[in-house]
PDB file of C-alpha atoms in Angstrom:
ATOM      1  CA  LYS A   1     -45.887 211.421  63.985  1.00  0.00           C
ATOM      2  CA  LEU A   2     -45.688 207.970  63.785  1.00  0.00           C
ATOM      3  CA  THR A   3     -42.452 208.006  62.048  1.00  0.00           C
ATOM      4  CA  ALA A   4     -41.103 210.297  64.124  1.00  0.00           C
ATOM      5  CA  ILE A   5     -40.372 207.464  67.074  1.00  0.00           C
ATOM      6  CA  PRO A   6     -38.608 205.251  64.854  1.00  0.00           C
ATOM      7  CA  LEU A   7     -36.281 208.045  64.061  1.00  0.00           C
ATOM      8  CA  LEU A   8     -35.624 208.441  67.816  1.00  0.00           C
ATOM      9  CA  GLY A   9     -33.262 205.171  67.893  1.00  0.00           C
ATOM     10  CA  LEU A  10     -30.875 206.739  65.027  1.00  0.00           C
ATOM     11  CA  LEU A  11     -29.715 209.752  67.020  1.00  0.00           C
ATOM     12  CA  PRO A  12     -26.802 209.463  68.900  1.00  0.00           C
ATOM     13  CA  ALA A  13     -26.726 208.659  72.592  1.00  0.00           C
ATOM     14  CA  THR A  14     -25.191 212.047  74.028  1.00  0.00           C
ATOM     15  CA  LEU A  15     -28.556 213.395  72.203  1.00  0.00           C
ATOM     16  CA  MET A  16     -30.539 211.997  74.393  1.00  0.00           C
ATOM     17  CA  ALA A  17     -31.907 212.833  77.447  1.00  0.00           C
ATOM     18  CA  ALA A  18     -28.865 210.922  79.256  1.00  0.00           C
ATOM     19  CA  GLU A  19     -29.660 210.519  82.732  1.00  0.00           C
ATOM     20  CA  TRP A  20     -26.319 208.840  84.630  1.00  0.00           C
ATOM     21  CA  SER A  21     -26.325 207.531  88.407  1.00  0.00           C
ATOM     22  CA  THR A  22     -24.273 206.720  91.176  1.00  0.00           C
ATOM     23  CA  THR A  23     -24.028 205.200  94.694  1.00  0.00           C
ATOM     24  CA  VAL A  24     -21.682 206.258  97.849  1.00  0.00           C
ATOM     25  CA  ALA A  25     -21.808 203.899 100.680  1.00  0.00           C
ATOM     26  CA  ALA A  26     -21.288 205.221 103.853  1.00  0.00           C
ATOM     27  CA  ASN A  27     -20.466 202.979 107.357  1.00  0.00           C
ATOM     28  CA  ASP A  28     -20.277 203.271 110.941  1.00  0.00           C
ATOM     29  CA  ALA A  29     -16.807 204.527 110.512  1.00  0.00           C
ATOM     30  CA  MET A  30     -18.067 207.347 109.326  1.00  0.00           C
ATOM     31  CA  GLN A  31     -16.844 207.274 106.045  1.00  0.00           C
ATOM     32  CA  TYR A  32     -18.027 207.576 102.523  1.00  0.00           C
ATOM     33  CA  THR A  33     -16.622 205.150  99.835  1.00  0.00           C
ATOM     34  CA  GLN A  34     -16.166 207.652  97.108  1.00  0.00           C
ATOM     35  CA  LYS A  35     -14.041 210.752  97.332  1.00  0.00           C
ATOM     36  CA  THR A  36     -14.677 212.392  93.659  1.00  0.00           C
ATOM     37  CA  ILE A  37     -17.723 212.494  91.590  1.00  0.00           C
ATOM     38  CA  THR A  38     -17.357 213.697  88.333  1.00  0.00           C
ATOM     39  CA  VAL A  39     -20.586 214.426  86.321  1.00  0.00           C
ATOM     40  CA  PRO A  40     -20.446 214.857  82.589  1.00  0.00           C
ATOM     41  CA  LYS A  41     -22.241 218.406  81.300  1.00  0.00           C
ATOM     42  CA  THR A  42     -23.860 216.272  78.746  1.00  0.00           C
ATOM     43  CA  CYS A  43     -25.686 214.333  81.201  1.00  0.00           C
ATOM     44  CA  LYS A  44     -29.401 215.661  81.973  1.00  0.00           C
ATOM     45  CA  THR A  45     -30.096 214.318  85.209  1.00  0.00           C
ATOM     46  CA  PHE A  46     -27.580 212.869  87.625  1.00  0.00           C
ATOM     47  CA  THR A  47     -28.633 210.978  91.135  1.00  0.00           C
ATOM     48  CA  VAL A  48     -26.751 209.706  93.920  1.00  0.00           C
ATOM     49  CA  THR A  49     -27.536 206.623  95.954  1.00  0.00           C
ATOM     50  CA  LEU A  50     -26.294 206.949  99.162  1.00  0.00           C
ATOM     51  CA  LYS A  51     -26.288 203.528 101.380  1.00  0.00           C
ATOM     52  CA  HIS A  52     -25.813 203.019 104.940  1.00  0.00           C
ATOM     53  CA  THR A  53     -23.640 199.981 104.844  1.00  0.00           C
ATOM     54  CA  GLY A  54     -23.866 199.990 108.673  1.00  0.00           C
ATOM     55  CA  LYS A  55     -25.794 198.748 111.377  1.00  0.00           C
ATOM     56  CA  LEU A  56     -26.091 201.447 114.317  1.00  0.00           C
ATOM     57  CA  PRO A  57     -29.703 203.817 113.605  1.00  0.00           C
ATOM     58  CA  LYS A  58     -30.040 206.905 112.779  1.00  0.00           C
ATOM     59  CA  THR A  59     -30.286 208.673 115.985  1.00  0.00           C
ATOM     60  CA  ALA A  60     -26.650 207.084 116.902  1.00  0.00           C
ATOM     61  CA  MET A  61     -24.916 207.197 113.755  1.00  0.00           C
ATOM     62  CA  GLY A  62     -26.748 208.750 110.584  1.00  0.00           C
ATOM     63  CA  HIS A  63     -25.804 209.863 107.438  1.00  0.00           C
ATOM     64  CA  ASN A  64     -26.873 212.137 104.750  1.00  0.00           C
ATOM     65  CA  TRP A  65     -25.426 213.539 101.596  1.00  0.00           C
ATOM     66  CA  VAL A  66     -25.581 216.681 100.902  1.00  0.00           C
ATOM     67  CA  LEU A  67     -24.312 218.738  97.381  1.00  0.00           C
ATOM     68  CA  ALA A  68     -23.637 222.435  97.716  1.00  0.00           C
ATOM     69  CA  HIS A  69     -20.834 224.917  96.619  1.00  0.00           C
ATOM     70  CA  SER A  70     -17.323 224.490  98.193  1.00  0.00           C
ATOM     71  CA  THR A  71     -17.743 228.131  99.695  1.00  0.00           C
ATOM     72  CA  ASP A  72     -21.569 227.323 101.065  1.00  0.00           C
ATOM     73  CA  GLU A  73     -20.207 224.096 103.163  1.00  0.00           C
ATOM     74  CA  ALA A  74     -19.672 225.700 106.361  1.00  0.00           C
ATOM     75  CA  GLY A  75     -22.965 227.547 106.195  1.00  0.00           C
ATOM     76  CA  VAL A  76     -24.508 224.744 105.059  1.00  0.00           C
ATOM     77  CA  VAL A  77     -23.706 222.429 107.972  1.00  0.00           C
ATOM     78  CA  SER A  78     -23.661 225.413 110.804  1.00  0.00           C
ATOM     79  CA  ASP A  79     -27.464 226.155 109.996  1.00  0.00           C
ATOM     80  CA  GLY A  80     -28.220 222.736 109.226  1.00  0.00           C
ATOM     81  CA  MET A  81     -26.733 221.858 113.194  1.00  0.00           C
ATOM     82  CA  LYS A  82     -29.569 224.528 114.016  1.00  0.00           C
ATOM     83  CA  ALA A  83     -32.046 222.821 112.107  1.00  0.00           C
ATOM     84  CA  GLY A  84     -31.778 219.928 113.849  1.00  0.00           C
ATOM     85  CA  ALA A  85     -32.816 215.599 113.379  1.00  0.00           C
ATOM     86  CA  ALA A  86     -36.350 216.793 112.726  1.00  0.00           C
ATOM     87  CA  SER A  87     -34.811 218.738 109.636  1.00  0.00           C
ATOM     88  CA  ASN A  88     -32.088 216.004 108.277  1.00  0.00           C
ATOM     89  CA  TYR A  89     -29.893 218.727 109.774  1.00  0.00           C
ATOM     90  CA  GLU A  90     -30.838 220.956 106.948  1.00  0.00           C
ATOM     91  CA  LYS A  91     -32.067 224.457 107.259  1.00  0.00           C
ATOM     92  CA  PRO A  92     -35.362 224.293 105.311  1.00  0.00           C
ATOM     93  CA  ALA A  93     -35.896 225.519 101.579  1.00  0.00           C
ATOM     94  CA  ASP A  94     -31.917 226.394 102.069  1.00  0.00           C
ATOM     95  CA  THR A  95     -31.214 227.907  98.642  1.00  0.00           C
ATOM     96  CA  ARG A  96     -27.135 226.774  98.947  1.00  0.00           C
ATOM     97  CA  ILE A  97     -28.152 223.180  98.853  1.00  0.00           C
ATOM     98  CA  ILE A  98     -28.391 221.695  95.295  1.00  0.00           C
ATOM     99  CA  ALA A  99     -29.127 218.344  96.342  1.00  0.00           C
ATOM    100  CA  HIS A 100     -29.338 216.214  99.162  1.00  0.00           C
ATOM    101  CA  THR A 101     -30.919 213.014 100.558  1.00  0.00           C
ATOM    102  CA  LYS A 102     -32.783 212.470 103.788  1.00  0.00           C
ATOM    103  CA  LEU A 103     -30.480 211.452 107.156  1.00  0.00           C
ATOM    104  CA  ILE A 104     -30.503 207.418 107.057  1.00  0.00           C
ATOM    105  CA  GLY A 105     -29.145 205.104 109.298  1.00  0.00           C
ATOM    106  CA  GLY A 106     -28.001 201.697 108.739  1.00  0.00           C
ATOM    107  CA  GLY A 107     -29.219 199.456 106.255  1.00  0.00           C
ATOM    108  CA  GLU A 108     -30.857 202.261 105.148  1.00  0.00           C
ATOM    109  CA  SER A 109     -30.788 203.886 101.533  1.00  0.00           C
ATOM    110  CA  ASP A 110     -32.097 206.612 100.057  1.00  0.00           C
ATOM    111  CA  ALA A 111     -31.588 208.942  96.688  1.00  0.00           C
ATOM    112  CA  ALA A 112     -30.616 212.843  95.164  1.00  0.00           C
ATOM    113  CA  THR A 113     -31.309 213.621  91.799  1.00  0.00           C
ATOM    114  CA  PHE A 114     -30.784 216.831  90.602  1.00  0.00           C
ATOM    115  CA  ASN A 115     -30.803 218.911  87.726  1.00  0.00           C
ATOM    116  CA  VAL A 116     -27.224 218.990  85.664  1.00  0.00           C
ATOM    117  CA  ALA A 117     -27.544 222.453  84.440  1.00  0.00           C
ATOM    118  CA  LYS A 118     -27.782 223.859  87.876  1.00  0.00           C
ATOM    119  CA  LEU A 119     -23.535 223.126  87.911  1.00  0.00           C
ATOM    120  CA  LYS A 120     -20.962 225.343  86.466  1.00  0.00           C
ATOM    121  CA  ALA A 121     -18.176 224.181  84.422  1.00  0.00           C
ATOM    122  CA  GLY A 122     -14.741 225.610  86.174  1.00  0.00           C
ATOM    123  CA  GLU A 123     -16.991 225.694  90.058  1.00  0.00           C
ATOM    124  CA  THR A 124     -16.070 223.637  92.667  1.00  0.00           C
ATOM    125  CA  TYR A 125     -18.879 222.131  94.707  1.00  0.00           C
ATOM    126  CA  ALA A 126     -18.467 219.634  97.882  1.00  0.00           C
ATOM    127  CA  TYR A 127     -20.817 217.039  99.249  1.00  0.00           C
ATOM    128  CA  PHE A 128     -20.681 216.181 103.145  1.00  0.00           C
ATOM    129  CA  CYS A 129     -22.709 214.422 105.858  1.00  0.00           C
ATOM    130  CA  THR A 130     -24.065 217.449 107.661  1.00  0.00           C
ATOM    131  CA  PHE A 131     -25.171 215.445 110.698  1.00  0.00           C
ATOM    132  CA  PRO A 132     -22.870 216.932 113.975  1.00  0.00           C
ATOM    133  CA  GLY A 133     -19.505 216.426 113.727  1.00  0.00           C
ATOM    134  CA  ARG A 134     -19.625 214.398 110.630  1.00  0.00           C
ATOM    135  CA  ALA A 135     -18.707 217.462 107.690  1.00  0.00           C
ATOM    136  CA  ALA A 136     -14.800 217.134 109.105  1.00  0.00           C
ATOM    137  CA  LEU A 137     -14.444 213.308 108.225  1.00  0.00           C
ATOM    138  CA  MET A 138     -17.519 212.612 105.503  1.00  0.00           C
ATOM    139  CA  LYS A 139     -17.131 214.782 102.597  1.00  0.00           C
ATOM    140  CA  GLY A 140     -15.743 214.241  99.000  1.00  0.00           C
ATOM    141  CA  THR A 141     -15.564 217.083  95.818  1.00  0.00           C
ATOM    142  CA  LEU A 142     -18.054 217.104  92.741  1.00  0.00           C
ATOM    143  CA  SER A 143     -16.757 218.510  89.126  1.00  0.00           C
ATOM    144  CA  LEU A 144     -18.398 219.301  85.738  1.00  0.00           C
ATOM    145  CA  SER A 145     -16.391 217.121  82.892  1.00  0.00           C
ATOM    146  CA  GLU A 146     -16.486 217.702  79.224  1.00  0.00           C
ATOM    147  CA  SER A 147     -16.858 214.292  78.583  1.00  0.00           C
ATOM    148  CA  THR A 148     -19.542 212.789  77.309  1.00  0.00           C
ATOM    149  CA  CYS A 149     -21.649 209.861  78.675  1.00  0.00           C
ATOM    150  CA  ARG A 150     -19.408 207.865  75.603  1.00  0.00           C
ATOM    151  CA  THR A 151     -16.100 208.712  77.645  1.00  0.00           C
ATOM    152  CA  VAL A 152     -16.519 208.862  81.807  1.00  0.00           C
ATOM    153  CA  ALA A 153     -16.293 205.509  82.377  1.00  0.00           C
ATOM    154  CA  HIS A 154     -15.566 206.187  86.670  1.00  0.00           C
ATOM    155  CA  ILE A 155     -19.483 206.513  86.886  1.00  0.00           C
ATOM    156  CA  ARG A 156     -21.125 204.080  87.880  1.00  0.00           C
ATOM    157  CA  GLN A 157     -24.610 202.723  85.221  1.00  0.00           C
ATOM    158  CA  PRO A 158     -25.086 204.936  82.210  1.00  0.00           C
ATOM    159  CA  ARG A 159     -29.174 204.799  81.810  1.00  0.00           C
ATOM    160  CA  ALA A 160     -31.642 206.159  79.070  1.00  0.00           C
ATOM    161  CA  GLY A 161     -29.384 204.569  75.859  1.00  0.00           C
ATOM    162  CA  CYS A 162     -25.463 205.898  76.788  1.00  0.00           C
ATOM    163  CA  ALA A 163     -24.176 202.895  76.209  1.00  0.00           C
ATOM    164  CA  THR A 164     -25.972 201.576  73.367  1.00  0.00           C
ATOM    165  CA  ASP A 165     -23.242 202.996  71.005  1.00  0.00           C
ATOM    166  CA  ASN A 166     -21.533 200.173  69.198  1.00  0.00           C
ATOM    167  CA  ARG A 167     -18.411 200.622  71.930  1.00  0.00           C
ATOM    168  CA  THR A 168     -16.656 197.542  72.838  1.00  0.00           C
ATOM    169  CA  ASP A 169     -13.749 199.241  73.803  1.00  0.00           C
ATOM    170  CA  HIS A 170     -14.773 199.526  77.528  1.00  0.00           C
ATOM    171  CA  PRO A 171     -17.245 196.734  79.961  1.00  0.00           C
ATOM    172  CA  TYR A 172     -20.302 198.996  79.799  1.00  0.00           C
ATOM    173  CA  HIS A 173     -20.009 198.638  75.992  1.00  0.00           C
ATOM    174  CA  ARG A 174     -19.272 195.384  75.606  1.00  0.00           C
ATOM    175  CA  SER A 175     -22.297 192.855  75.220  1.00  0.00           C
ATOM    176  CA  PRO A 176     -22.069 189.351  76.775  1.00  0.00           C
ATOM    177  CA  LEU A 177     -23.026 187.726  72.869  1.00  0.00           C
ATOM    178  CA  SER A 178     -19.563 189.360  71.640  1.00  0.00           C
ATOM    179  CA  ALA A 179     -17.810 186.498  72.744  1.00  0.00           C
ATOM    180  CA  MET A 180     -19.934 184.219  71.306  1.00  0.00           C
ATOM    181  CA  PRO A 181     -18.895 182.576  67.913  1.00  0.00           C
ATOM    182  CA  PRO A 182     -20.622 182.348  64.981  1.00  0.00           C
ATOM    183  CA  PRO A 183     -24.324 180.763  64.351  1.00  0.00           C
ATOM    184  CA  VAL A 184     -23.509 177.398  62.577  1.00  0.00           C
ATOM    185  CA  PRO A 185     -25.950 177.513  59.719  1.00  0.00           C
ATOM    186  CA  PHE A 186     -28.401 174.183  60.225  1.00  0.00           C
ATOM    187  CA  ALA A 187     -27.620 172.658  57.183  1.00  0.00           C
ATOM    188  CA  ALA A 188     -23.815 172.377  58.142  1.00  0.00           C
ATOM    189  CA  ARG A 189     -24.865 170.672  61.744  1.00  0.00           C
ATOM    190  CA  PRO A 190     -24.865 167.177  62.185  1.00  0.00           C
TER     191      PRO A 190
END
């Protein structure tokens, strides 16, 4: 049993449970900073952190991040308005919603983590804000990529060992020590 633990370090990063995340900022001008998100299909889970960079409270300028199939967007938004602020403008137990954050105001943040297995290759997914009147302006697309965590570089920070594969051709994979000169042997020092 004890020999299995050291052997885990020999597995390629793509075989280990890859977890990825990104941050989407929202502001008082009713905009998301990201219009597209690509999720590698090799990831087990994916986390989106919504950060409200504005100053207004959630009663006046609340934002959330809701992920659904693109064909369900209008229904999710309509049912969310009916549900009201007490339900974060999301219909309770709405099975069309894949992932969502709570409604937040200026200076706040929240995160939504979802199982990537819920996504299907070739399908179109949309993310949007369900606060009344925001979905027309605050929206984006999310897609599933054939790429692995080694080749998708535009998504923020990899977690769970995805950047440990000896690559040096991308900043996420470079060690700050790689730019240092080799050590000088003690005997050669002045």
